[in-house]
Coordinates of C-alpha atoms and ligand atoms in Angstrom, one line a residue:
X1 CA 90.7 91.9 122.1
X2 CA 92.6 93.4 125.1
X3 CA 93.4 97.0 124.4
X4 CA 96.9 98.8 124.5
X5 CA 97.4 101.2 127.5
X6 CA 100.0 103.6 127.0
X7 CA 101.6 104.6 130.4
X8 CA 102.9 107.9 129.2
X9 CA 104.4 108.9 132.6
X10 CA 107.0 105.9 132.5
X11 CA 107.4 106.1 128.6
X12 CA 105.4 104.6 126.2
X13 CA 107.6 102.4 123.8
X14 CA 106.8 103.4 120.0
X15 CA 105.7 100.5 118.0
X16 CA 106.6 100.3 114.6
X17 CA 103.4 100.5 112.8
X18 CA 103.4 104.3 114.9
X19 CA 107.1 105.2 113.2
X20 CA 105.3 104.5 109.9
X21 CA 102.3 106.6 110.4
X22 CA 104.7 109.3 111.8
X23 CA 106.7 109.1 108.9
X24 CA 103.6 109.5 106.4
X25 CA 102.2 112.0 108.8
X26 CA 105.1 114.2 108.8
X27 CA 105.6 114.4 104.5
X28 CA 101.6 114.7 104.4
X29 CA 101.5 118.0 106.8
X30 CA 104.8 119.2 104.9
X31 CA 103.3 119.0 101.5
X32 CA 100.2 120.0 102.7
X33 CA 101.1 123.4 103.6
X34 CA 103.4 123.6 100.7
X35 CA 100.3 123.0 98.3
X36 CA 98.0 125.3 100.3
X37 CA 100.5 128.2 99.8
X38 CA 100.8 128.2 96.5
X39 CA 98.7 131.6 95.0
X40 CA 100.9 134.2 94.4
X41 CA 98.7 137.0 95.9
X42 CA 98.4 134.8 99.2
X43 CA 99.1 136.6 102.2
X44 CA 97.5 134.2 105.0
X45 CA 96.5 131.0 105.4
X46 CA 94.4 129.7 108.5
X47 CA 94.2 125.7 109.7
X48 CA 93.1 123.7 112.6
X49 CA 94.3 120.7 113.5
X50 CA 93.2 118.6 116.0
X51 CA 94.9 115.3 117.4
X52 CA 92.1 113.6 119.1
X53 CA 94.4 110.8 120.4
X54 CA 97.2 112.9 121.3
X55 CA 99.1 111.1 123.2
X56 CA 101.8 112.5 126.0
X57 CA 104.2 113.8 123.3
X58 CA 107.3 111.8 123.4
X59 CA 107.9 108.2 123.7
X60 CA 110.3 106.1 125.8
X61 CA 113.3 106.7 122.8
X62 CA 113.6 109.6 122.1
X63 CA 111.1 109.8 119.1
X64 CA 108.3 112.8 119.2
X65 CA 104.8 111.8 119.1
X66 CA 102.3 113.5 116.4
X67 CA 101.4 116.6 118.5
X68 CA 105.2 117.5 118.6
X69 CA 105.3 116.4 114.7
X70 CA 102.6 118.4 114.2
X71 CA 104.5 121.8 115.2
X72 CA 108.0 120.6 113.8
X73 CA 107.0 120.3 110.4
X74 CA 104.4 123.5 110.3
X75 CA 107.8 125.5 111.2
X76 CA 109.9 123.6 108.6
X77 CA 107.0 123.9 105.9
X78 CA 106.3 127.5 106.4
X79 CA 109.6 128.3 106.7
X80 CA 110.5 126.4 103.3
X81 CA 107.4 128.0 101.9
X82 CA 108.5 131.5 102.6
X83 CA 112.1 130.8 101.7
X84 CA 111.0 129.7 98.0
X85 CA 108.3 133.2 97.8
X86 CA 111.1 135.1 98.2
X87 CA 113.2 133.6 95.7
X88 CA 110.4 133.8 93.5
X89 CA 109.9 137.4 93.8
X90 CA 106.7 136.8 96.1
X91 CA 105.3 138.2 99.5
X92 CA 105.1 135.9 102.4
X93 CA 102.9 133.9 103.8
X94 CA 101.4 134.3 107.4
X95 CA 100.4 131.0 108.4
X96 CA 97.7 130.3 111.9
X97 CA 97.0 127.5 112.9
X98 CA 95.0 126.2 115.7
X99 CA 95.9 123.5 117.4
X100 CA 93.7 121.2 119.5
X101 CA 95.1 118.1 121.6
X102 CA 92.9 115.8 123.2
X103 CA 93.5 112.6 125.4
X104 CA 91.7 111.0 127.7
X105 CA 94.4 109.9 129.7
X106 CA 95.4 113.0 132.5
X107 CA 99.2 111.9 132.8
X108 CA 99.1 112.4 128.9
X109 CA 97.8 115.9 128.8
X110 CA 100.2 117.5 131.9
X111 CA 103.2 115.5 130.3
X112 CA 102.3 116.8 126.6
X113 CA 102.2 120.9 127.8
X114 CA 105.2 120.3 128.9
X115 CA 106.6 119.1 125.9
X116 CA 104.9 121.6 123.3
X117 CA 105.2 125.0 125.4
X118 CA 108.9 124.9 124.8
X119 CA 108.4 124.2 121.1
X120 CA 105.8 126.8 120.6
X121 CA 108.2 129.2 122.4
X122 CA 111.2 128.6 120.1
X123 CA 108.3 128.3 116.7
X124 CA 107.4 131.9 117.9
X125 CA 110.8 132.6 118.1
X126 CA 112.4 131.6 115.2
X127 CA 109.1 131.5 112.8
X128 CA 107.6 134.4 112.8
X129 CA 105.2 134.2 110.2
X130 CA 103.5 130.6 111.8
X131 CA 100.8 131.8 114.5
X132 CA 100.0 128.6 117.2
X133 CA 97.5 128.7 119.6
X134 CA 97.0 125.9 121.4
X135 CA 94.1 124.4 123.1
X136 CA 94.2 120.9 125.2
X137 CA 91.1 119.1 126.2
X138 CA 91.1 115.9 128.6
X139 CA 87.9 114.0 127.9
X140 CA 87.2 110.8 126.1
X141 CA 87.2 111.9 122.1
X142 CA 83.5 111.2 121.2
X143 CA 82.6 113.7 124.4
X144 CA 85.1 116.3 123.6
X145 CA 83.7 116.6 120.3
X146 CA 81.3 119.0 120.7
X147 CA 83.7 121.3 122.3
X148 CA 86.1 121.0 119.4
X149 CA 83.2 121.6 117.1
X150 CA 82.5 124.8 119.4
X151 CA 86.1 125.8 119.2
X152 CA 86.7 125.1 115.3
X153 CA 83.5 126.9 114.4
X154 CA 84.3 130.2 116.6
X155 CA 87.4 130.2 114.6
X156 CA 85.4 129.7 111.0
X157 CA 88.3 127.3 110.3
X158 CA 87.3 125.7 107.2
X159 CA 90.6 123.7 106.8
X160 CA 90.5 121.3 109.0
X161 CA 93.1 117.9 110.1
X162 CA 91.9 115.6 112.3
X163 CA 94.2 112.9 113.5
X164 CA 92.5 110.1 114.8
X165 CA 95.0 107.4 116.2
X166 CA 92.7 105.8 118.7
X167 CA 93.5 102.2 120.5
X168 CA 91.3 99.7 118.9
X169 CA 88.6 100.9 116.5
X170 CA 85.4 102.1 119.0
X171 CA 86.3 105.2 120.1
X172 CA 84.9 107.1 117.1
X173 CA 81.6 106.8 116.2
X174 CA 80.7 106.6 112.2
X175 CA 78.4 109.7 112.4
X176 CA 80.9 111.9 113.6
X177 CA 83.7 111.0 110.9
X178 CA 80.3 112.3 108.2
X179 CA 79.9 115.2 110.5
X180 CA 83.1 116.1 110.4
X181 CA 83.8 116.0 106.4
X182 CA 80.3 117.8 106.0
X183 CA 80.9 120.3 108.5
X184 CA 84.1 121.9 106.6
X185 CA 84.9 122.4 102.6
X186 CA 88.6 121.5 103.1
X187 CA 88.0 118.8 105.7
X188 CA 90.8 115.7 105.9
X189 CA 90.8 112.5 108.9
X190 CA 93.7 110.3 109.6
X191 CA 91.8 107.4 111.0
X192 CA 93.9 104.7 112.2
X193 CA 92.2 101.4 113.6
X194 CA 93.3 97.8 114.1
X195 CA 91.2 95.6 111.5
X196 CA 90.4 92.7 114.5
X197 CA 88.5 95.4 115.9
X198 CA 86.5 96.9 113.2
X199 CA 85.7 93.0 112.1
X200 CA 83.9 92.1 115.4
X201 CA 82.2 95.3 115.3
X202 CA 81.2 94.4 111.6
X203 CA 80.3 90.6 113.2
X204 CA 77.9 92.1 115.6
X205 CA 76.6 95.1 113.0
X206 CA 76.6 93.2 110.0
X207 CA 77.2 89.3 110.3
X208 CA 76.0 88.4 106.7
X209 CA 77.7 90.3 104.5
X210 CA 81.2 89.7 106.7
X211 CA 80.3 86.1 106.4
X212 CA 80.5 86.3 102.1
X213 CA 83.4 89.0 102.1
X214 CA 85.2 86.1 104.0
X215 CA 83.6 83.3 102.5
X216 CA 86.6 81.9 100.1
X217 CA 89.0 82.3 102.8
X218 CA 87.4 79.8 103.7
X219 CA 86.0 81.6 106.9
X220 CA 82.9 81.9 108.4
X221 CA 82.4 85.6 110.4
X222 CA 82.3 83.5 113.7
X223 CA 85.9 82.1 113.0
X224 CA 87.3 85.7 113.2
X225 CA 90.0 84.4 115.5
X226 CA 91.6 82.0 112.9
X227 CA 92.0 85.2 111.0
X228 CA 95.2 86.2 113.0
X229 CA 97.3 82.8 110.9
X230 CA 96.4 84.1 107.5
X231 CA 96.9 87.6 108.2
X232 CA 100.2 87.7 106.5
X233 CA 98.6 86.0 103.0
X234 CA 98.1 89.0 100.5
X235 CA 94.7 87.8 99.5
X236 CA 93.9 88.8 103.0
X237 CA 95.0 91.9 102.4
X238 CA 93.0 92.3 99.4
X239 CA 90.1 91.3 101.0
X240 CA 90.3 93.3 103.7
X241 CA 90.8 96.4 101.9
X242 CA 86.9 95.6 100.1
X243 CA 85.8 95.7 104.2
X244 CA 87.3 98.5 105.0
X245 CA 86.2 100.5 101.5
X246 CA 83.0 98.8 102.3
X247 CA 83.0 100.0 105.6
X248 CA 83.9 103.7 105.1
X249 CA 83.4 104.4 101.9
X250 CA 80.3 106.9 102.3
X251 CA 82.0 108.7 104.9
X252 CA 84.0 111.3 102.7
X253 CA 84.2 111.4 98.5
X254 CA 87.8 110.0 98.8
X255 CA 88.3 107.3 101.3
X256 CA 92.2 105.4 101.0
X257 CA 92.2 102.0 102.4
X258 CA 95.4 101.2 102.9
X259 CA 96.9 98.7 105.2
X260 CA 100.4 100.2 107.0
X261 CA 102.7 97.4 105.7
X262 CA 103.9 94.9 107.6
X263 CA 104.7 91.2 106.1
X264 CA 104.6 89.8 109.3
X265 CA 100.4 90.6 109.6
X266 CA 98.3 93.4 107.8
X267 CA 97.0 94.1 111.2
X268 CA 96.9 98.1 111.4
X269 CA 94.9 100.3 109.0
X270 CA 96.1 104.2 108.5
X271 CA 93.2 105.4 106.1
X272 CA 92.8 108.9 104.7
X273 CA 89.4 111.0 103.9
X274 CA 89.3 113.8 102.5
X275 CA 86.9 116.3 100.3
X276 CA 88.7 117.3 97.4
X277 CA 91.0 115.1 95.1
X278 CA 94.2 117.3 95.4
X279 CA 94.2 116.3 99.3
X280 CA 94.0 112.6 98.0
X281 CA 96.4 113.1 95.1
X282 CA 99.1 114.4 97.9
X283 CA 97.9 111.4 99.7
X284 CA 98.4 108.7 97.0
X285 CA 102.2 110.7 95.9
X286 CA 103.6 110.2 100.2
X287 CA 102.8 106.8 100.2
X288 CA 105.5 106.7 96.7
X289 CA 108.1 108.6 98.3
X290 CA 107.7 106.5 101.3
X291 CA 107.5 103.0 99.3
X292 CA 106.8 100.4 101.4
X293 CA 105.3 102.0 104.5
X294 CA 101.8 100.9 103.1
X295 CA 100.3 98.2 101.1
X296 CA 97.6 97.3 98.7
X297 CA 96.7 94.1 97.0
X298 CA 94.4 94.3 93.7
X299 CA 94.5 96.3 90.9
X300 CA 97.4 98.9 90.3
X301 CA 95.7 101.3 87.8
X302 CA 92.3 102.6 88.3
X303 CA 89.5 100.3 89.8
X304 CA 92.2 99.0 92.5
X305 CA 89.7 96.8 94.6
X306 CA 87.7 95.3 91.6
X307 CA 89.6 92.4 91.2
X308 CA 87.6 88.8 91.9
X309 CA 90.2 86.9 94.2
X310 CA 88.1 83.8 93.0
X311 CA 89.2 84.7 89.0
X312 CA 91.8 87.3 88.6
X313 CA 95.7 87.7 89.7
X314 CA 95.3 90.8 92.2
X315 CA 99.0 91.7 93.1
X316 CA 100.7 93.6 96.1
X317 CA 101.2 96.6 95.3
X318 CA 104.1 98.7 97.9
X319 CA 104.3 102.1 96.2
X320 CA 107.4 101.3 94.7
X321 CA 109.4 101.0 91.4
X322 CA 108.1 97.6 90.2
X323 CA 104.8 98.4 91.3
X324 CA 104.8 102.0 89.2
X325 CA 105.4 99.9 86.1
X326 CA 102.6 97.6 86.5
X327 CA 100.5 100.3 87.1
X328 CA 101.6 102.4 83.8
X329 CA 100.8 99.7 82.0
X330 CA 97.1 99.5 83.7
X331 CA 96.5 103.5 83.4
X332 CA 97.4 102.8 79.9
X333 CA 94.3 100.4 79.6
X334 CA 92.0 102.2 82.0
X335 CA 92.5 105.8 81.0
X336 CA 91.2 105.6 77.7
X337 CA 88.0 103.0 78.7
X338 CA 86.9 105.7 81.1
X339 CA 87.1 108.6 79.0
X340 CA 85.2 106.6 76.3
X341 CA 82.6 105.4 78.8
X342 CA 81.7 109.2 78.9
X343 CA 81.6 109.9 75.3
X344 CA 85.1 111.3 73.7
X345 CA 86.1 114.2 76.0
X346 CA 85.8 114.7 79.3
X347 CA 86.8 117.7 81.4
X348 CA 90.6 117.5 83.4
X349 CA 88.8 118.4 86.5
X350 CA 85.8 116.0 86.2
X351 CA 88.8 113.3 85.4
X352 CA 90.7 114.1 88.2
X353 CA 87.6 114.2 90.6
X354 CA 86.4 110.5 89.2
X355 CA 89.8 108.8 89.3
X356 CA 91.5 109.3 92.7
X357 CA 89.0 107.2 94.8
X358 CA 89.6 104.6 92.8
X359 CA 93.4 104.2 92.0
X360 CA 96.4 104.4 94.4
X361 CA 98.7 105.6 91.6
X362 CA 101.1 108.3 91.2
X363 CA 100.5 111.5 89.3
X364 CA 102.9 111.3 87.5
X365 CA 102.0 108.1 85.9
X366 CA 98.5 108.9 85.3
X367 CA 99.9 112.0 83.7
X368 CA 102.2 110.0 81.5
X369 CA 99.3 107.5 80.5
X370 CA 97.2 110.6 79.5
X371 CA 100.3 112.2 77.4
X372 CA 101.0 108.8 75.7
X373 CA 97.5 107.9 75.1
X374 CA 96.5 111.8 74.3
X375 CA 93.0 111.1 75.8
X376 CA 92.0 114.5 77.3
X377 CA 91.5 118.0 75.7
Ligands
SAM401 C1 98.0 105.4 120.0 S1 98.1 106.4 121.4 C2 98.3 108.0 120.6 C3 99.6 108.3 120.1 C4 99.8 109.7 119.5 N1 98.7 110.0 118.6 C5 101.1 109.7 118.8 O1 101.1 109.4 117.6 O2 102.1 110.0 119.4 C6 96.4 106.5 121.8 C7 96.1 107.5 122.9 O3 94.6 107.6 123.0 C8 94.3 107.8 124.4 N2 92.9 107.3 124.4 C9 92.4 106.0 124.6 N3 91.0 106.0 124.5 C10 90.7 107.3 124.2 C11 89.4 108.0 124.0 N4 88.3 107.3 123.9 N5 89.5 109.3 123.7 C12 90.6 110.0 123.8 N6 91.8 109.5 124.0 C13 91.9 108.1 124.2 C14 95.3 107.0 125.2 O4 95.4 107.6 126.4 C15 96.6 107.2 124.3 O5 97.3 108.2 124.8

């Protein structure tokens, strides 16, 4: 496959599978701060965040690429956090954050400091309690990760974003996505590939067992190329999300592998790890807020990828109202079945932790299905 250059200097056009991931990028880093904020007694909280991919910033139309995302919506979040302390009677927050953008593309760094130095002027300005320090780096990721090891662990960040919206899917290696959600508690990747890429990767690393994930599409691994006409059949879909789960799924506890929708061609992934189940619980609400900017085809309550495409009726599932309702009706099933598969009670937390690998669902409706079926203490 021939790789997308992005000629930043004569403005890069914004595709629309990028205005998604912005879109879900933006709530995610919103809510994310909102939720890390919450303890009453809280007076700081410290992040890093490092776009790896960074890009130069702004694209052809106007619209802000995720560096400058990234500082717009720490302003509007800490601001909105401190605005609702104080109606609650509570101290406010100081917020730093270290931010770290990367791209191997020269033109893309120089054109992105100019960009952010006047928004971290005005953040400084107008926020006062959000602390930026920047740091850019101009190397090919995989190389420049050392340094941003070096420069996340002088800082003992131990919230950590990485945003990894490469070209392709080769430009991060497996090992360092484990050594990055080992090497911090509160660790989180936004990996973004194109599946054409990770499947001849797969072909060359792993030819059988591609060969009977695509077997009743009727495919062998070496037809790979007749992929592209079916890539807009939702049992595609559903069978690439078992790759891609497959693929990823001892990289972090919970791994979301969700396509970015388009029903034109599931072509671009947007996947989310992350260490603790709140971080995925966040995840899983976005994407309900935002229906339709991702897809899923299988299961809509818990065990979303264990449907047989050979036997059962997977269906596509867009975060949306008709899919909610299906997917009450599944919790409503699967809640109970688990608990009992563990005796007759079972711990919120423990529940919490086992369930959100497993189900793209909303909270809400796996809180409703626990009310109505009263199945934890
Ligand atoms: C999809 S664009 C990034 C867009 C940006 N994240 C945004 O949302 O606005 C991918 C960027 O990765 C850069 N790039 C390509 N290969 C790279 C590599 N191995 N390491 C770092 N950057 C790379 C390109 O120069 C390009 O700017």
């Amino acid at each position: 496959m021939v790789e997308k250059r992005y000629e930043w200097a004569d403005g890069a056009k914004l595709e629309e599978h990028s205005r998604r991931k912005h879109k879900i990028l933006r709530e995610y880093v919103f809510d994310y701060l909102t939720v890390r904020c919450r303890l009453p007694q809280q007076e700081r909280f410290r992040l890093a965040i490092v776009d790896g991919f960074a890009g130069g910033g702004r694209y052809q139309c106007g619209s802000l690429g995720s560096p400058l995302i990234f500082i717009e919506e720490l302003k509007r979040a800490v601001e909105a956090v401190n605005t609702q302390r104080a109606v609650q009677g509570l101290g406010a927050v100081e917020v730093e954050c270290l931010l770290v953008f990367n791209d191997a593309n020269r033109d893309a760094i120089e054109l992105l400091k100019t960009h952010v130095a006047p928004m971290q002027a005005e953040a400084s300005q107008s926020c006062p309690k959000l602390h930026l320090r920047v740091e850019y780096l101009n190397e090919f990721f995989e190389a420049a990760y050392p340094d941003i090891k070096s420069l996340l662990g002088q800082g003992r960040y131990r919230s950590v974003i990485f945003n990894l919206d490469q070209c392709g899917h080769s430009h991060v290696e497996r090992n360092t996505i484990l050594d990055i959600m080992h090497s911090y508690p509160a660790a989180e990747i936004f990996y973004t590939f194109v599946i054409s890429s990770l499947l001849a990767f797969l072909q060359k690393d792993q030819p059988e067992r591609l060969r009977a994930q695509l077997d009743h599409l009727g495919l062998t691994s070496n037809d790979i190329q007749a992929l592209d006409a079916l890539m807009s059949q939702k049992d595609w879909l559903g069978t690439a999300e078992k790759i891609v789960f497959d693929a990823f799924r001892l990289c972090a506890p919970y791994v979301s592998p969700f396509s970015i929708n388009n029903p034109g061609g599931w072509r671009y992934w947007l996947i989310h790890f992350a260490n603790a189940y709140r971080a995925r619980q966040v995840y899983n609400n976005i994407l309900h807020d935002n229906a339709s900017l991702q897809a899923h085809f299988g299961r809509s309550g818990l065990n979303m990828l264990s449907y047989d495409p050979k036997h059962d009726e997977g269906m596509l599932y867009l975060f949306d109202i008709s899919g909610r309702v299906s997917a009450k009706n599944q919790l409503l099933g699967d809640i109970p079945r688990l608990i009992m598969e563990c005796g007759d009670a079972m711990p919120v937390m423990d529940f919490y932790e086992s369930i959100y690998n497993i189900t793209p669902a909303h909270a809400d409706d796996v809180h409703a299905a626990i009310i109505e079926t009263q199945t934890l203490r």
